[in-house]
GROMACS .gro file of C-alpha atoms in nm:
model
  196
    1MET     CA    1  10.181  11.556  12.660
    2HIS     CA    2  10.315  11.618  12.308
    3ILE     CA    3  10.075  11.813  12.091
    4PRO     CA    4  10.136  11.746  11.718
    5GLN     CA    5  10.155  12.023  11.465
    6PRO     CA    6   9.827  12.074  11.277
    7ILE     CA    7   9.766  11.933  10.934
    8LEU     CA    8   9.683  12.187  10.663
    9GLU     CA    9   9.492  12.041  10.370
   10GLY     CA   10   9.610  12.197  10.050
   11LEU     CA   11   9.736  12.142   9.698
   12VAL     CA   12  10.100  12.087   9.612
   13THR     CA   13  10.253  12.160   9.274
   14THR     CA   14  10.578  11.999   9.168
   15VAL     CA   15  10.762  11.978   8.837
   16ASP     CA   16  10.749  11.657   8.633
   17PRO     CA   17  11.062  11.537   8.444
   18ASP     CA   18  10.922  11.689   8.124
   19GLY     CA   19  10.886  12.029   8.292
   20ALA     CA   20  10.507  12.011   8.322
   21MET     CA   21  10.321  12.096   8.640
   22HIS     CA   22  10.203  11.809   8.860
   23LEU     CA   23   9.913  11.885   9.099
   24ALA     CA   24   9.824  11.677   9.401
   25PRO     CA   25   9.629  11.722   9.724
   26MET     CA   26   9.845  11.695  10.036
   27GLY     CA   27   9.803  11.758  10.403
   28PRO     CA   28  10.141  11.848  10.551
   29ARG     CA   29  10.197  11.919  10.919
   30VAL     CA   30  10.278  12.288  10.950
   31SER     CA   31  10.481  12.459  11.223
   32PRO     CA   32  10.312  12.735  11.426
   33ASP     CA   33  10.508  13.004  11.240
   34GLY     CA   34  10.403  12.856  10.902
   35LYS     CA   35  10.763  12.821  10.785
   36ARG     CA   36  10.829  12.448  10.824
   37LEU     CA   37  10.641  12.157  10.669
   38LEU     CA   38  10.638  11.784  10.722
   39LEU     CA   39  10.511  11.610  10.410
   40ARG     CA   40  10.433  11.240  10.406
   41PRO     CA   41  10.363  11.132  10.045
   42PHE     CA   42  10.346  10.769   9.947
   43PRO     CA   43  10.677  10.652   9.792
   44THR     CA   44  10.493  10.549   9.473
   45SER     CA   45  10.344  10.896   9.418
   46HIS     CA   46  10.447  11.136   9.144
   47THR     CA   47  10.476  11.410   9.405
   48PHE     CA   48  10.735  11.212   9.599
   49GLN     CA   49  10.935  11.128   9.285
   50ASN     CA   50  10.933  11.491   9.180
   51LEU     CA   51  11.034  11.618   9.528
   52LYS     CA   52  11.311  11.361   9.548
   53ARG     CA   53  11.444  11.475   9.211
   54THR     CA   54  11.398  11.854   9.233
   55ARG     CA   55  11.372  11.909   9.611
   56GLU     CA   56  11.127  12.195   9.573
   57GLY     CA   57  10.754  12.261   9.534
   58VAL     CA   58  10.469  12.495   9.619
   59LEU     CA   59  10.195  12.442   9.881
   60HIS     CA   60   9.864  12.620   9.810
   61VAL     CA   61   9.570  12.699  10.037
   62THR     CA   62   9.244  12.721   9.846
   63ASP     CA   63   8.871  12.723   9.909
   64ASP     CA   64   8.801  12.573   9.564
   65VAL     CA   65   8.657  12.240   9.677
   66LEU     CA   66   8.581  12.121   9.323
   67LEU     CA   67   8.949  12.154   9.231
   68MET     CA   68   9.042  11.974   9.557
   69ALA     CA   69   8.798  11.693   9.475
   70LYS     CA   70   8.924  11.652   9.118
   71ALA     CA   71   9.288  11.664   9.229
   72ALA     CA   72   9.218  11.394   9.492
   73LEU     CA   73   9.099  11.163   9.215
   74GLY     CA   74   9.385  11.262   8.981
   75GLU     CA   75   9.140  11.413   8.732
   76ALA     CA   76   9.195  11.788   8.773
   77PRO     CA   77   9.267  11.978   8.452
   78ALA     CA   78   9.580  12.192   8.480
   79PRO     CA   79   9.460  12.511   8.654
   80ALA     CA   80   9.592  12.854   8.556
   81SER     CA   81   9.938  12.910   8.699
   82ARG     CA   82  10.241  13.135   8.683
   83PRO     CA   83  10.608  13.064   8.748
   84ALA     CA   84  10.717  13.056   9.110
   85GLU     CA   85  10.949  13.338   9.216
   86LYS     CA   86  11.219  13.171   9.427
   87ILE     CA   87  11.219  12.814   9.299
   88HIS     CA   88  11.159  12.634   8.968
   89GLY     CA   89  10.789  12.558   8.998
   90PHE     CA   90  10.430  12.672   8.957
   91VAL     CA   91  10.197  12.893   9.161
   92LEU     CA   92   9.821  12.847   9.109
   93VAL     CA   93   9.686  13.198   9.032
   94ASP     CA   94   9.344  13.134   9.186
   95ALA     CA   95   9.475  13.000   9.521
   96CYS     CA   96   9.413  13.201   9.835
   97ARG     CA   97   9.777  13.183   9.942
   98PHE     CA   98  10.089  12.989   9.856
   99GLY     CA   99  10.425  12.891   9.999
  100GLU     CA  100  10.724  12.805   9.783
  101PHE     CA  101  10.931  12.547   9.968
  102VAL     CA  102  11.261  12.361   9.950
  103VAL     CA  103  11.327  12.014  10.089
  104ARG     CA  104  11.571  12.014  10.382
  105THR     CA  105  11.562  11.641  10.471
  106LEU     CA  106  11.408  11.338  10.300
  107ASP     CA  107  11.371  10.995  10.462
  108ASP     CA  108  11.221  10.726  10.241
  109SER     CA  109  11.324  10.427  10.453
  110GLY     CA  110  10.971  10.361  10.586
  111GLU     CA  111  10.628  10.283  10.440
  112ARG     CA  112  10.548  10.658  10.437
  113VAL     CA  113  10.810  10.907  10.332
  114HIS     CA  114  10.904  11.189  10.571
  115ILE     CA  115  11.006  11.511  10.401
  116GLU     CA  116  11.095  11.814  10.606
  117ALA     CA  117  11.069  12.135  10.401
  118GLU     CA  118  11.105  12.506  10.457
  119ILE     CA  119  10.889  12.778  10.309
  120ILE     CA  120  11.129  13.029  10.153
  121HIS     CA  121  10.873  13.257   9.985
  122SER     CA  122  10.500  13.303  10.037
  123GLY     CA  123  10.221  13.528   9.930
  124THR     CA  124   9.848  13.597   9.942
  125LEU     CA  125   9.661  13.606   9.611
  126ARG     CA  126   9.305  13.661   9.732
  127ASP     CA  127   9.101  13.649  10.048
  128PHE     CA  128   8.999  13.313  10.187
  129TRP     CA  129   8.620  13.290  10.143
  130GLY     CA  130   8.560  13.184  10.504
  131PHE     CA  131   8.448  12.884  10.702
  132ASN     CA  132   8.168  12.679  10.553
  133ARG     CA  133   8.069  12.334  10.682
  134ALA     CA  134   7.983  12.217  10.332
  135LYS     CA  135   8.338  12.288  10.210
  136HIS     CA  136   8.475  12.085  10.498
  137ALA     CA  137   8.230  11.804  10.419
  138VAL     CA  138   8.346  11.794  10.057
  139LEU     CA  139   8.705  11.785  10.171
  140GLU     CA  140   8.628  11.486  10.400
  141ALA     CA  141   8.449  11.312  10.113
  142ALA     CA  142   8.749  11.373   9.888
  143ILE     CA  143   8.983  11.221  10.146
  144LEU     CA  144   8.750  10.918  10.182
  145SER     CA  145   8.752  10.883   9.801
  146THR     CA  146   9.128  10.835   9.805
  147ARG     CA  147   9.096  10.552  10.058
  148LEU     CA  148   8.847  10.327   9.883
  149HIS     CA  149   9.119  10.063   9.845
  150ILE     CA  150   9.161  10.032  10.222
  151LEU     CA  151   8.818  10.112  10.372
  152PRO     CA  152   8.502   9.900  10.352
  153ILE     CA  153   8.271  10.049  10.089
  154GLU     CA  154   7.975  10.029  10.327
  155GLU     CA  155   8.160  10.245  10.581
  156VAL     CA  156   8.245  10.504  10.313
  157GLU     CA  157   7.885  10.512  10.189
  158ALA     CA  158   7.760  10.567  10.543
  159ASP     CA  159   8.001  10.856  10.590
  160PHE     CA  160   7.900  11.001  10.252
  161ALA     CA  161   7.534  10.996  10.364
  162LYS     CA  162   7.621  11.199  10.674
  163LEU     CA  163   7.836  11.440  10.474
  164ARG     CA  164   7.562  11.493  10.218
  165VAL     CA  165   7.331  11.623  10.490
  166ILE     CA  166   7.590  11.890  10.578
  167VAL     CA  167   7.633  11.989  10.212
  168GLU     CA  168   7.256  12.013  10.163
  169LYS     CA  169   7.214  12.229  10.476
  170THR     CA  170   7.507  12.468  10.431
  171GLY     CA  171   7.639  12.441  10.075
  172GLY     CA  172   7.607  12.637   9.757
  173PRO     CA  173   7.641  12.543   9.387
  174SER     CA  174   8.019  12.483   9.410
  175GLU     CA  175   7.989  12.247   9.705
  176PHE     CA  176   7.696  12.059   9.550
  177GLU     CA  177   7.889  12.012   9.223
  178ALA     CA  178   8.201  11.891   9.404
  179PHE     CA  179   8.009  11.651   9.628
  180ASP     CA  180   7.809  11.509   9.334
  181TYR     CA  181   8.136  11.461   9.144
  182LEU     CA  182   8.275  11.253   9.431
  183ARG     CA  183   7.947  11.061   9.472
  184VAL     CA  184   7.956  10.956   9.103
  185HIS     CA  185   8.310  10.827   9.157
  186LEU     CA  186   8.200  10.629   9.464
  187ASP     CA  187   7.908  10.478   9.272
  188GLN     CA  188   8.140  10.376   8.987
  189VAL     CA  189   8.383  10.208   9.229
  190ARG     CA  190   8.098  10.026   9.401
  191ASP     CA  191   7.952   9.911   9.067
  192ASP     CA  192   8.294   9.794   8.948
  193TRP     CA  193   8.341   9.589   9.265
  194GLY     CA  194   7.993   9.442   9.223
  195ARG     CA  195   8.082   9.311   8.878
  196ARG     CA  196   8.392   9.129   9.001
   0.00000   0.00000   0.00000
Protein backbone atom coordinates (compact mmCIF):
# COMPACT_ATOMS: atom_id res chain seq x y z
CA MET A 1 0.00 0.00 0.00
CA HIS A 2 1.34 3.43 -0.96
CA ILE A 3 1.23 5.92 1.87
CA PRO A 4 1.12 9.51 0.58
CA GLN A 5 3.32 12.22 2.00
CA PRO A 6 1.55 14.38 4.60
CA ILE A 7 0.09 17.76 3.74
CA LEU A 8 1.45 20.67 5.75
CA GLU A 9 -0.91 23.64 5.93
CA GLY A 10 1.06 26.86 5.71
CA LEU A 11 1.47 30.21 4.05
CA VAL A 12 3.46 30.73 0.87
CA THR A 13 4.99 34.03 -0.15
CA THR A 14 5.93 34.71 -3.74
CA VAL A 15 6.98 37.84 -5.61
CA ASP A 16 4.49 39.66 -7.83
CA PRO A 17 5.63 41.20 -11.15
CA ASP A 18 5.87 44.61 -9.46
CA GLY A 19 8.20 43.20 -6.78
CA ALA A 20 5.56 43.18 -4.03
CA MET A 21 4.97 40.22 -1.73
CA HIS A 22 2.03 37.94 -2.51
CA LEU A 23 0.70 35.86 0.40
CA ALA A 24 -1.47 32.76 0.02
CA PRO A 25 -2.40 29.74 2.12
CA MET A 26 -1.19 26.47 0.68
CA GLY A 27 -0.98 22.86 1.78
CA PRO A 28 1.91 21.19 -0.01
CA ARG A 29 2.81 17.56 0.44
CA VAL A 30 6.13 17.42 2.27
CA SER A 31 8.76 14.67 2.16
CA PRO A 32 9.71 12.98 5.44
CA ASP A 33 13.03 14.86 5.52
CA GLY A 34 11.23 18.18 5.00
CA LYS A 35 13.34 19.04 1.95
CA ARG A 36 10.96 18.35 -0.93
CA LEU A 37 7.54 19.85 -1.59
CA LEU A 38 4.71 19.05 -3.96
CA LEU A 39 2.58 22.15 -4.46
CA ARG A 40 -0.72 21.99 -6.33
CA PRO A 41 -2.01 25.54 -6.90
CA PHE A 42 -4.85 26.29 -9.26
CA PRO A 43 -3.56 27.50 -12.66
CA THR A 44 -5.54 30.74 -12.30
CA SER A 45 -3.92 31.65 -8.96
CA HIS A 46 -1.42 34.46 -8.43
CA THR A 47 0.82 32.01 -6.59
CA PHE A 48 1.05 29.75 -9.63
CA GLN A 49 1.71 32.66 -12.00
CA ASN A 50 4.45 33.95 -9.72
CA LEU A 51 6.06 30.52 -9.28
CA LYS A 52 5.95 29.90 -13.01
CA ARG A 53 7.69 33.23 -13.61
CA THR A 54 10.24 33.31 -10.76
CA ARG A 55 10.49 29.60 -9.83
CA GLU A 56 11.02 30.38 -6.14
CA GLY A 57 9.06 31.10 -2.97
CA VAL A 58 8.93 30.65 0.80
CA LEU A 59 6.74 28.23 2.78
CA HIS A 60 5.89 29.33 6.33
CA VAL A 61 4.56 27.36 9.29
CA THR A 62 2.58 29.54 11.68
CA ASP A 63 0.13 29.20 14.55
CA ASP A 64 -1.46 32.59 13.72
CA VAL A 65 -4.91 31.33 12.73
CA LEU A 66 -6.30 34.83 12.16
CA LEU A 67 -3.63 35.47 9.52
CA MET A 68 -4.38 32.06 7.99
CA ALA A 69 -8.10 32.86 7.89
CA LYS A 70 -7.58 36.27 6.29
CA ALA A 71 -5.10 34.88 3.79
CA ALA A 72 -7.58 32.14 2.82
CA LEU A 73 -10.10 34.83 1.88
CA GLY A 74 -7.48 37.00 0.17
CA GLU A 75 -7.95 39.77 2.72
CA ALA A 76 -4.76 39.60 4.79
CA PRO A 77 -2.87 42.86 5.17
CA ALA A 78 0.80 42.47 4.27
CA PRO A 79 2.41 41.06 7.42
CA ALA A 80 5.86 42.18 8.58
CA SER A 81 8.57 40.52 6.51
CA ARG A 82 12.25 40.58 5.71
CA PRO A 83 14.15 39.61 2.56
CA ALA A 84 14.80 35.91 2.06
CA GLU A 85 18.45 34.87 2.29
CA LYS A 86 18.98 32.44 -0.60
CA ILE A 87 16.27 33.47 -3.06
CA HIS A 88 14.54 36.66 -4.16
CA GLY A 89 11.53 36.60 -1.83
CA PHE A 90 10.03 37.40 1.55
CA VAL A 91 10.14 35.71 4.96
CA LEU A 92 7.33 36.48 7.42
CA VAL A 93 9.07 37.61 10.61
CA ASP A 94 6.34 36.27 12.94
CA ALA A 95 6.21 32.78 11.43
CA CYS A 96 7.31 29.83 13.54
CA ARG A 97 9.56 28.48 10.82
CA PHE A 98 10.16 28.94 7.12
CA GLY A 99 11.65 27.19 4.12
CA GLU A 100 12.96 29.03 1.09
CA PHE A 101 12.37 26.85 -1.96
CA VAL A 102 13.15 26.64 -5.66
CA VAL A 103 10.98 24.97 -8.29
CA ARG A 104 12.57 21.86 -9.79
CA THR A 105 9.72 20.73 -12.07
CA LEU A 106 6.43 22.32 -13.09
CA ASP A 107 3.61 20.51 -14.89
CA ASP A 108 0.59 22.64 -15.77
CA SER A 109 -0.99 20.25 -18.27
CA GLY A 110 -3.81 19.17 -15.93
CA GLU A 111 -6.65 20.82 -14.02
CA ARG A 112 -4.36 21.18 -10.99
CA VAL A 113 -0.76 22.19 -11.42
CA HIS A 114 1.98 19.93 -10.01
CA ILE A 115 5.07 21.79 -8.83
CA GLU A 116 7.96 19.88 -7.31
CA ALA A 117 10.19 22.14 -5.25
CA GLU A 118 13.22 21.82 -3.02
CA ILE A 119 13.85 23.67 0.23
CA ILE A 120 17.32 25.19 -0.08
CA HIS A 121 17.34 27.23 3.14
CA SER A 122 15.22 27.03 6.28
CA GLY A 123 15.08 28.47 9.74
CA THR A 124 13.16 28.71 13.00
CA LEU A 125 11.98 32.15 14.10
CA ARG A 126 10.06 31.26 17.25
CA ASP A 127 8.61 28.28 19.04
CA PHE A 128 5.40 26.75 17.75
CA TRP A 129 2.74 27.46 20.38
CA GLY A 130 1.57 23.85 20.51
CA PHE A 131 -1.43 21.76 19.59
CA ASN A 132 -4.82 23.32 20.19
CA ARG A 133 -8.06 21.86 18.83
CA ALA A 134 -9.50 25.34 18.32
CA LYS A 135 -6.64 26.33 16.01
CA HIS A 136 -7.27 23.21 13.94
CA ALA A 137 -11.00 23.99 13.87
CA VAL A 138 -10.32 27.50 12.56
CA LEU A 139 -8.01 26.06 9.91
CA GLU A 140 -10.76 23.65 8.80
CA ALA A 141 -13.26 26.53 8.68
CA ALA A 142 -10.83 28.57 6.59
CA ILE A 143 -10.45 25.70 4.11
CA LEU A 144 -14.24 25.34 3.92
CA SER A 145 -14.50 29.08 3.27
CA THR A 146 -12.38 28.70 0.14
CA ARG A 147 -14.72 26.02 -1.20
CA LEU A 148 -18.05 27.81 -1.00
CA HIS A 149 -18.26 27.80 -4.80
CA ILE A 150 -18.21 23.97 -4.93
CA LEU A 151 -19.85 22.81 -1.67
CA PRO A 152 -23.54 23.11 -0.71
CA ILE A 153 -23.95 26.04 1.70
CA GLU A 154 -26.03 23.88 4.05
CA GLU A 155 -23.20 21.36 4.35
CA VAL A 156 -20.68 24.13 5.12
CA GLU A 157 -22.99 25.66 7.73
CA ALA A 158 -23.41 22.26 9.42
CA ASP A 159 -19.64 21.82 9.54
CA PHE A 160 -19.21 25.35 10.90
CA ALA A 161 -21.66 24.54 13.73
CA LYS A 162 -19.57 21.52 14.73
CA LEU A 163 -16.33 23.49 14.50
CA ARG A 164 -17.75 26.32 16.62
CA VAL A 165 -18.29 23.88 19.49
CA ILE A 166 -14.58 22.98 19.39
CA VAL A 167 -13.55 26.65 19.33
CA GLU A 168 -15.84 27.45 22.25
CA LYS A 169 -14.49 24.53 24.32
CA THR A 170 -10.77 24.91 23.63
CA GLY A 171 -10.09 28.33 22.09
CA GLY A 172 -8.84 31.66 23.30
CA PRO A 173 -9.31 35.22 22.01
CA SER A 174 -7.29 34.66 18.82
CA GLU A 175 -9.26 31.58 17.82
CA PHE A 176 -12.60 33.24 18.61
CA GLU A 177 -11.68 36.30 16.52
CA ALA A 178 -10.54 34.18 13.58
CA PHE A 179 -13.61 31.92 13.67
CA ASP A 180 -15.99 34.91 13.93
CA TYR A 181 -14.21 36.51 10.97
CA LEU A 182 -14.86 33.40 8.87
CA ARG A 183 -18.46 33.12 10.13
CA VAL A 184 -19.18 36.70 8.98
CA HIS A 185 -17.84 35.80 5.54
CA LEU A 186 -20.03 32.69 5.39
CA ASP A 187 -23.09 34.73 6.39
CA GLN A 188 -22.34 37.30 3.67
CA VAL A 189 -22.01 34.61 1.01
CA ARG A 190 -25.28 32.97 2.13
CA ASP A 191 -27.09 36.34 2.11
CA ASP A 192 -25.70 37.18 -1.36
CA TRP A 193 -26.93 33.84 -2.70
CA GLY A 194 -30.32 34.43 -1.09
CA ARG A 195 -30.73 37.71 -2.99
CA ARG A 196 -30.05 36.10 -6.37
